[in-house]
XYZ file of C-alpha atoms in Angstrom:
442
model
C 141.687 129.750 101.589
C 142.660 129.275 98.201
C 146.478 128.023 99.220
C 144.431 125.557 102.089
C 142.997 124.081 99.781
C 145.231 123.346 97.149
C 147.412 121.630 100.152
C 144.441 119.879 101.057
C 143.830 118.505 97.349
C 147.654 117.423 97.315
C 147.240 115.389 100.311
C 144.400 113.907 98.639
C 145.878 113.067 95.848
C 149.591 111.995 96.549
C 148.501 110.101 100.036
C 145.035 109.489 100.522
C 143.946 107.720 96.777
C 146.711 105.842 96.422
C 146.259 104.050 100.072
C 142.183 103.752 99.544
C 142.903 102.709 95.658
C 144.769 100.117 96.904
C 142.651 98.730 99.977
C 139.523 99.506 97.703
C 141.106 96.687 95.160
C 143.071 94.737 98.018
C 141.329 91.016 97.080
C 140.205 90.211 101.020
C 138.124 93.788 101.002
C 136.453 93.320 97.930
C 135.657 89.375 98.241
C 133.974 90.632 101.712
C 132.005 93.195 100.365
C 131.036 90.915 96.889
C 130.093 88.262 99.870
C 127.720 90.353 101.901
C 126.350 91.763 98.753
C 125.374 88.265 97.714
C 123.712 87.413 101.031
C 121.526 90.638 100.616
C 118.360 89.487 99.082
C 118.170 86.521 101.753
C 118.612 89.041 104.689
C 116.542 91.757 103.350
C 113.472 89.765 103.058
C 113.909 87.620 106.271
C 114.337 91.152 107.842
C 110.870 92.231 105.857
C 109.672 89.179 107.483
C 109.850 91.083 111.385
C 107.172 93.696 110.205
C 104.608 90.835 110.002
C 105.338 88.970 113.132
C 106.117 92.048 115.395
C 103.335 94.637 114.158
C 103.850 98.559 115.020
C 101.153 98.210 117.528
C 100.829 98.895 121.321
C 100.035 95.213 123.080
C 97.563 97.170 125.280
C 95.651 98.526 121.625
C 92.022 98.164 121.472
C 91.791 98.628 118.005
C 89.990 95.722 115.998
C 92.539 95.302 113.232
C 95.585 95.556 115.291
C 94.727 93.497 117.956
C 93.631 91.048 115.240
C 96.734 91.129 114.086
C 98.926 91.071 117.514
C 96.991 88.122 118.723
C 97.399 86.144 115.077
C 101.150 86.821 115.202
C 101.216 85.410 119.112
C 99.558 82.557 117.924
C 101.353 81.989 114.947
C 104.961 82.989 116.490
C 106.903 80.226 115.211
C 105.179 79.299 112.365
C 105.738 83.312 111.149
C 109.563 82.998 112.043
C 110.559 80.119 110.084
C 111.345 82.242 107.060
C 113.031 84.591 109.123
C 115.503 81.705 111.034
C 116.072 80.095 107.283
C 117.150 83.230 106.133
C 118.473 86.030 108.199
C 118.561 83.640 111.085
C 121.579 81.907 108.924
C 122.755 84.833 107.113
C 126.926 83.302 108.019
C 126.272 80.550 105.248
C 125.305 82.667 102.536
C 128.137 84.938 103.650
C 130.890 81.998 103.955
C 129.511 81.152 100.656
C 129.598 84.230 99.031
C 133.079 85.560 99.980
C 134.756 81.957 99.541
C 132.825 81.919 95.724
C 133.837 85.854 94.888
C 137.723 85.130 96.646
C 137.951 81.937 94.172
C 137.438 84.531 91.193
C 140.446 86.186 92.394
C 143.078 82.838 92.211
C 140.968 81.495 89.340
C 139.549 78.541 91.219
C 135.491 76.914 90.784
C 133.017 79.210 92.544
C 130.731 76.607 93.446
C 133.316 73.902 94.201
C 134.791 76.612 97.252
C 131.495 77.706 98.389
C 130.949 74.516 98.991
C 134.767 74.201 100.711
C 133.804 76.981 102.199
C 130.817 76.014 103.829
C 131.697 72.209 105.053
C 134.457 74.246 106.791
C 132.352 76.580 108.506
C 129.452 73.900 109.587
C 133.149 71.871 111.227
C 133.930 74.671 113.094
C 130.653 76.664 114.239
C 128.148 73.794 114.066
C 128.388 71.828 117.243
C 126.384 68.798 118.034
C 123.930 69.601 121.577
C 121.752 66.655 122.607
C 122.579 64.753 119.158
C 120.740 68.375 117.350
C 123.030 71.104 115.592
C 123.355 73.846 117.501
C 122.605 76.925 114.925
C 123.747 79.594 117.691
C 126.400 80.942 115.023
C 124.609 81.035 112.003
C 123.441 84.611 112.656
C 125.416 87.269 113.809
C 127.554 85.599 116.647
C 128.935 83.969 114.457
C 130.135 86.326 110.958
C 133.393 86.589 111.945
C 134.096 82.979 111.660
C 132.460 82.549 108.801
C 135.019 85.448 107.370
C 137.964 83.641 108.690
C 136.922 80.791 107.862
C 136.058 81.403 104.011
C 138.947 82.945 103.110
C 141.476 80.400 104.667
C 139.534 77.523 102.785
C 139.798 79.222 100.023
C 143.512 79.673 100.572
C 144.470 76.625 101.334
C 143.028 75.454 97.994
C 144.208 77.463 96.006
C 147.957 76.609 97.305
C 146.924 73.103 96.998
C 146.102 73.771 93.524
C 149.223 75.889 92.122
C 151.789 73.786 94.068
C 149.855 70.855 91.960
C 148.777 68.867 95.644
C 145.724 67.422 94.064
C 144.382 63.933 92.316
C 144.655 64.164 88.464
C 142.174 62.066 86.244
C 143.254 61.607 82.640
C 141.883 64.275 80.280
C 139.349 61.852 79.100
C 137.317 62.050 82.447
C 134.331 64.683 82.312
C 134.723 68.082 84.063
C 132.670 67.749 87.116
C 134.211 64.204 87.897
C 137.608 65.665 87.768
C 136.702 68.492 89.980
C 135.158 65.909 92.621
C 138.197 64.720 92.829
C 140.522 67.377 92.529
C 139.017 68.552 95.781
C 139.563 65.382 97.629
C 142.902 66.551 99.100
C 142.062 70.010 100.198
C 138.914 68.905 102.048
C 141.298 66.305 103.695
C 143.474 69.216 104.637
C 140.506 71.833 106.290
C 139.330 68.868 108.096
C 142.928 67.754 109.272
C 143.706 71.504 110.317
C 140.341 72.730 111.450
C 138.673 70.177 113.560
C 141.768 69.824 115.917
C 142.229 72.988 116.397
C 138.692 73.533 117.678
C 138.861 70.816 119.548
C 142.212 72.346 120.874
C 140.924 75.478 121.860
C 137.834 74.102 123.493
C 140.013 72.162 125.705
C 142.258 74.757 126.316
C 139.909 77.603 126.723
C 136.371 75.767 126.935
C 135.330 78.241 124.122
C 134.504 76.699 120.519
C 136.285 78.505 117.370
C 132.873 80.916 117.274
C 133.140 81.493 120.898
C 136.868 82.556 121.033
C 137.199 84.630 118.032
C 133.911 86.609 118.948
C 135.263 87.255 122.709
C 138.538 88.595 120.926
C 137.099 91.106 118.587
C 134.176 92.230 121.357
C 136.208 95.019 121.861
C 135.884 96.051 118.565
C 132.121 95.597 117.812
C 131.685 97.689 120.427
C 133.942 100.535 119.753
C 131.950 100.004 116.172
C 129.126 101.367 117.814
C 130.176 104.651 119.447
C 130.069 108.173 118.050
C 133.865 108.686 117.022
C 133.861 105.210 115.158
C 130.708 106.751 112.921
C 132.510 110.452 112.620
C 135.696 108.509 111.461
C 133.854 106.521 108.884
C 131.288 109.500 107.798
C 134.821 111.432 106.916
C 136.715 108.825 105.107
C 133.482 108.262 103.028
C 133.099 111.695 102.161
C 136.818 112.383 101.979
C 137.963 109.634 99.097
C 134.289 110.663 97.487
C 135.416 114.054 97.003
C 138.492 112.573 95.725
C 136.414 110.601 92.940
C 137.439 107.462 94.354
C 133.632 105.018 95.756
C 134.752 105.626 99.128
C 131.402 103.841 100.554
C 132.133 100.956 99.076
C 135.262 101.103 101.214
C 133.749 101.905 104.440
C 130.662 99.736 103.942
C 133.165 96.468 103.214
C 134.821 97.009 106.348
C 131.977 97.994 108.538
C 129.289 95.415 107.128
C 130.860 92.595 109.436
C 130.024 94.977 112.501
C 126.627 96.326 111.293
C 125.485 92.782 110.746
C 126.827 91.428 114.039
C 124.939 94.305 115.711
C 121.778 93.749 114.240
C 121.538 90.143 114.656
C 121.822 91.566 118.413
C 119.311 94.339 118.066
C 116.608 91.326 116.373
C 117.304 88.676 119.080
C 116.875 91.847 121.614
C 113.351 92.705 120.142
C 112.359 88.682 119.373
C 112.450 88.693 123.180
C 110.761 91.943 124.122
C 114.092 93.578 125.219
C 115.696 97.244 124.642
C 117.506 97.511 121.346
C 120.920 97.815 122.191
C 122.628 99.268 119.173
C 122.449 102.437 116.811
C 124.552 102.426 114.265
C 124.272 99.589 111.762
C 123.198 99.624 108.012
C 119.496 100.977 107.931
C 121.356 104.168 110.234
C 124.243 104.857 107.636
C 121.328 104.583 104.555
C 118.537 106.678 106.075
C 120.219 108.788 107.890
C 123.363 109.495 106.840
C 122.842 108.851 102.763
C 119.412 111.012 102.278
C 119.771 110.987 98.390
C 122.742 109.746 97.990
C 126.352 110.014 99.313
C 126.375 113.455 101.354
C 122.854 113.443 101.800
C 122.589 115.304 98.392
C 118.130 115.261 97.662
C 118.053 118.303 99.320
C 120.419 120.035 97.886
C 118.686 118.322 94.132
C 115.248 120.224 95.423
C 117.320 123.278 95.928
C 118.813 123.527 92.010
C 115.604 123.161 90.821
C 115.000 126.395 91.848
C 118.587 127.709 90.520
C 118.827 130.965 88.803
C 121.469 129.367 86.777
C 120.840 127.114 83.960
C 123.047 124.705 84.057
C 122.452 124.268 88.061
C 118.513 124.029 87.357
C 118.949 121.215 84.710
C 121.100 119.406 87.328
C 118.739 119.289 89.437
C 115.945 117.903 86.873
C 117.822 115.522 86.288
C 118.874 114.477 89.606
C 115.605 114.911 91.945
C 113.950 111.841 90.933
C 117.380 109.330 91.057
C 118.286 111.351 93.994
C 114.690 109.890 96.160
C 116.461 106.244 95.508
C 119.630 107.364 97.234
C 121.367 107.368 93.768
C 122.970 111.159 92.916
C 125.605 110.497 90.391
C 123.496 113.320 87.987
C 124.684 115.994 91.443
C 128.024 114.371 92.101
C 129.615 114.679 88.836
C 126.983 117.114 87.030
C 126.948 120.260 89.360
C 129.683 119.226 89.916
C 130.771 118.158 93.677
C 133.532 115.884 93.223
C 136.592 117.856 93.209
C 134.252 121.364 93.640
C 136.255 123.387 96.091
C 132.811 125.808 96.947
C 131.096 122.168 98.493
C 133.980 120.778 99.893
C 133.271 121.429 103.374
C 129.185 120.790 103.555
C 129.644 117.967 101.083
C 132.015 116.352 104.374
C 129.873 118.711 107.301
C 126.488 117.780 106.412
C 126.305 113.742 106.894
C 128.803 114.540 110.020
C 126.449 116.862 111.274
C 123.539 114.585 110.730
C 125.158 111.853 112.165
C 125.771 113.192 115.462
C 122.067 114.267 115.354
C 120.645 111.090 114.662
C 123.175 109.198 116.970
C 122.387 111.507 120.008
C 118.311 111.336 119.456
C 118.527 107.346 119.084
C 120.635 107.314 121.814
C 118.468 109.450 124.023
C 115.227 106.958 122.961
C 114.050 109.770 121.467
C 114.108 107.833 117.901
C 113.402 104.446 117.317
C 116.383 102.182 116.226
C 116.917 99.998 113.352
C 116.463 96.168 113.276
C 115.426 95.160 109.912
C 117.379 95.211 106.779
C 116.295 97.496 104.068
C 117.264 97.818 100.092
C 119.905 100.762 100.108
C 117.458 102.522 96.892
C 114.326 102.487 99.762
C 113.548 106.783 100.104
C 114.899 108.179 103.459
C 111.874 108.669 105.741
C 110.545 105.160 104.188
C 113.601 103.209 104.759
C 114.256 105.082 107.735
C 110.692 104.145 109.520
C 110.557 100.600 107.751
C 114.376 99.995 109.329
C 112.254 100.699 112.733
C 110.175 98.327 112.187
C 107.809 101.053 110.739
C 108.005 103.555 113.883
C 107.261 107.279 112.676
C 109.561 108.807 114.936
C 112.764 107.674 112.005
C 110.201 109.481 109.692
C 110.696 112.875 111.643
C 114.327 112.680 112.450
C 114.696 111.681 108.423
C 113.163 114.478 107.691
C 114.905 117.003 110.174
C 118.537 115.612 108.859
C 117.197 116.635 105.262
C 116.016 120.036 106.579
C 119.657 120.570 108.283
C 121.360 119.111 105.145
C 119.462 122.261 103.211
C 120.491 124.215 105.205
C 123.915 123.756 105.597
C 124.109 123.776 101.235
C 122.410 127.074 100.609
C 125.062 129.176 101.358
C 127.556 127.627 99.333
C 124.632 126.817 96.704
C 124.139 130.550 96.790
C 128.193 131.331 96.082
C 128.436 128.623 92.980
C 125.281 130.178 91.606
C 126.655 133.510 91.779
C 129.847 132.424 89.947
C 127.998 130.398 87.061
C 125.494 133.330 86.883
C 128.723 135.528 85.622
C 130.013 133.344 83.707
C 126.415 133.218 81.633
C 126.373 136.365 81.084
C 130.191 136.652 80.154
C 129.631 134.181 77.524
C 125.991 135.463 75.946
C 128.311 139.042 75.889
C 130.701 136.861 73.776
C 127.824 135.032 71.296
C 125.889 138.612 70.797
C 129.017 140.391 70.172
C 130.454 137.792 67.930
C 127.085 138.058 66.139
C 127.431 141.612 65.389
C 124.230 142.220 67.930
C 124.366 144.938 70.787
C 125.784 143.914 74.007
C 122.500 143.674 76.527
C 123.033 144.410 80.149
């Protein structure tokens, strides 16, 4: 076991951290991830904004309040989901935004001035004009791939423009923001000069828009994103480059956001108009399910050191209960520790596998409600999970089932480290009483 995993660690080490180190810092990843993180706070309360206009009510309720409320929300519909279509409803310009401004950090270039690039480009491209109106159809999720695309080869093109020296120089003389006006003269000439044709090139050819055509091309994918294997494969790289000491969620969640957001934009147009919600796993799945404390779903195993024999495992878990109910478990990670622990290597990577296929095959059965609102990662598990549902208790029990399989599948190996630390406490108060001159105790 021993020699397993030592080959195991090596393979780690010499193969698997360098490639993650390097896609983790890889400036297209990280701009993505910096971009969605800046669009949170807009999503996350338009999201909040679904509990009030579709209340967790049965239609055919007699009960005074709730009917109340169904039949002010029916009568209110639109007026309720204006905050809701101004912010989740566009969530692809805060992204464009957002990546273009965090990508311009990167080739040392005016955040504002390429959001801005950024965005003009996007609104050419996804924006078209239907019965003299804009046509928002790809400001929500149909259209985040685009706005990807698009954002980064704005940002590109200016800053090529920019270190080949392509631009309008005004004498030193001129104030900052007038220069900068027109120092981006030439590369919005350029987006519009190389974007607008080419949609208009493809929509003649194909009779798809930019939007149209690049979401028909990666369909295949966002599907695929929502099967079993596809959340297996990015449970274990997670919990693999974790182990490692290397933020592997960051990884997975920068390369899977673009999918989870497409797919709930899907499952909130599905419930909008009374439909079956299509897909499982997107964000609120991988937090409240999958993350129950923490990276490997580690509050249960918190609950179980404070009842630790050992010392040192019982102050762990002290400290690491209460961080540990906002999904944060740095205090278990790196003070029990876990990272780089042989003894929880394999329910550290088992446990949100395990729970994963358990959640995926109750949601997928109906048994579960699924997830269409976006929720703060910190929200507690069966909170988060049942608020994600648009605040269905069924997430609440299968929350709290994947917490009681998560302590389960820790004892055991709980129980072995314990036993080990136990031994070594006593080995070392034999070693302070008999340096002291004291009688060794048994």
């Amino acid at each position: 076991m021993s020699a397993l995993y030592d080959k195991l660690i090596g393979v780690i080490e010499q193969k698997i951290t360098p490639m993650a180190g390097a896609i983790g810092q890889q400036k297209y990843v990280t701009s993505i991830r910096d971009g969605f993180i800046a669009a949170l706070p807009f999503m996350i309360v338009g999201s909040f904004m679904l509990v009030f206009i579709f209340p967790p009510f049965s239609q055919d309720t007699t009960w005074g309040f709730a009917r109340a409320w169904l039949d002010f929300s029916e009568r209110h519909f639109e007026t309720l989901m204006l905050p809701f279509n101004f912010s989740m409803g566009i969530m692809t310009l805060f992204i464009s935004v957002g990546v273009a401004a965090s990508l311009a950090r990167h080739h040392d270039l005016d955040p504002l001035t390429t959001g801005m690039l950024s965005f003009m480009s996007f609104m050419l491209v996804a924006a078209p004009l239907e019965n003299g109106m804009i046509s928002t159809a790809y400001f929500s999720g149909q259209g985040i791939f685009t706005a990807l695309i698009v954002a980064i080869y704005a940002t590109e093109v200016y800053a090529f423009l920019k270190r080949n020296n392509i631009t309008i120089r005004l004498p030193p003389q001129v104030p900052t923001g007038v220069a900068r006006s027109f120092e981006i003269l030439i590369p919005v000439m350029v987006l519009i000069l190389t974007l607008h044709p080419l949609n208009l090139l493809i929509e003649s050819q194909t009779g798809m828009i930019i939007p149209q055509a690049i979401m028909a091309l990666v369909e295949p994918l966002v599907a695929a994103s929502d099967t079993l294997p596809a959340l297996l494969l990015s449970v274990l790289v997670c919990q693999i480059l974790w182990f490692a000491g290397i933020h592997g969620a960051l990884i997975v969640t920068g390369i899977m956001n673009p999918f989870w957001m497409a797919n709930l934009s899907v499952n909130q147009a599905a419930m909008a108009a009374g439909e079956a919600i299509p897909h499982i796993y997107v964000q609120g799945f991988w937090d409240h399910y999958l993350l129950i404390g923490g990276v490997g779903s580690t509050l249960p195993l918190a609950f179980l050191l404070l009842r630790s024999k050992a010392i040192h495992l019982r102050t762990i878990g002290k400290m690491g209960v209460v961080p540990g109910m906002f999904n944060i478990n740095e205090p278990i990670l790196f003070g029990a520790p876990i990272i780089m622990n042989p003894l929880f290597f394999l329910p550290f990577v088992l446990v949100p596998m395990v729970n994963a296929t358990l959640a995926y095959i109750a949601l997928d059965l109906n048994l579960v409600a699924r997830v269409v609102s976006l929720t703060p990662w910190t929200t507690p598990g069966p909170i988060g999970a049942s608020w994600a549902a648009n605040w269905s208790f069924s997430p609440v029990i299968l929350c709290l089932l994947c917490m009681a399989s998560a302590a389960i599948m820790y004892l055991p190996f709980l129980k072995a480290y314990e036993k080990q630390l136990l031994e070594q406490e006593a080995a070392s108060k034999a070693e302070e009483e008999a340096a002291e001159g004291q009688p060794v105790t048994a």
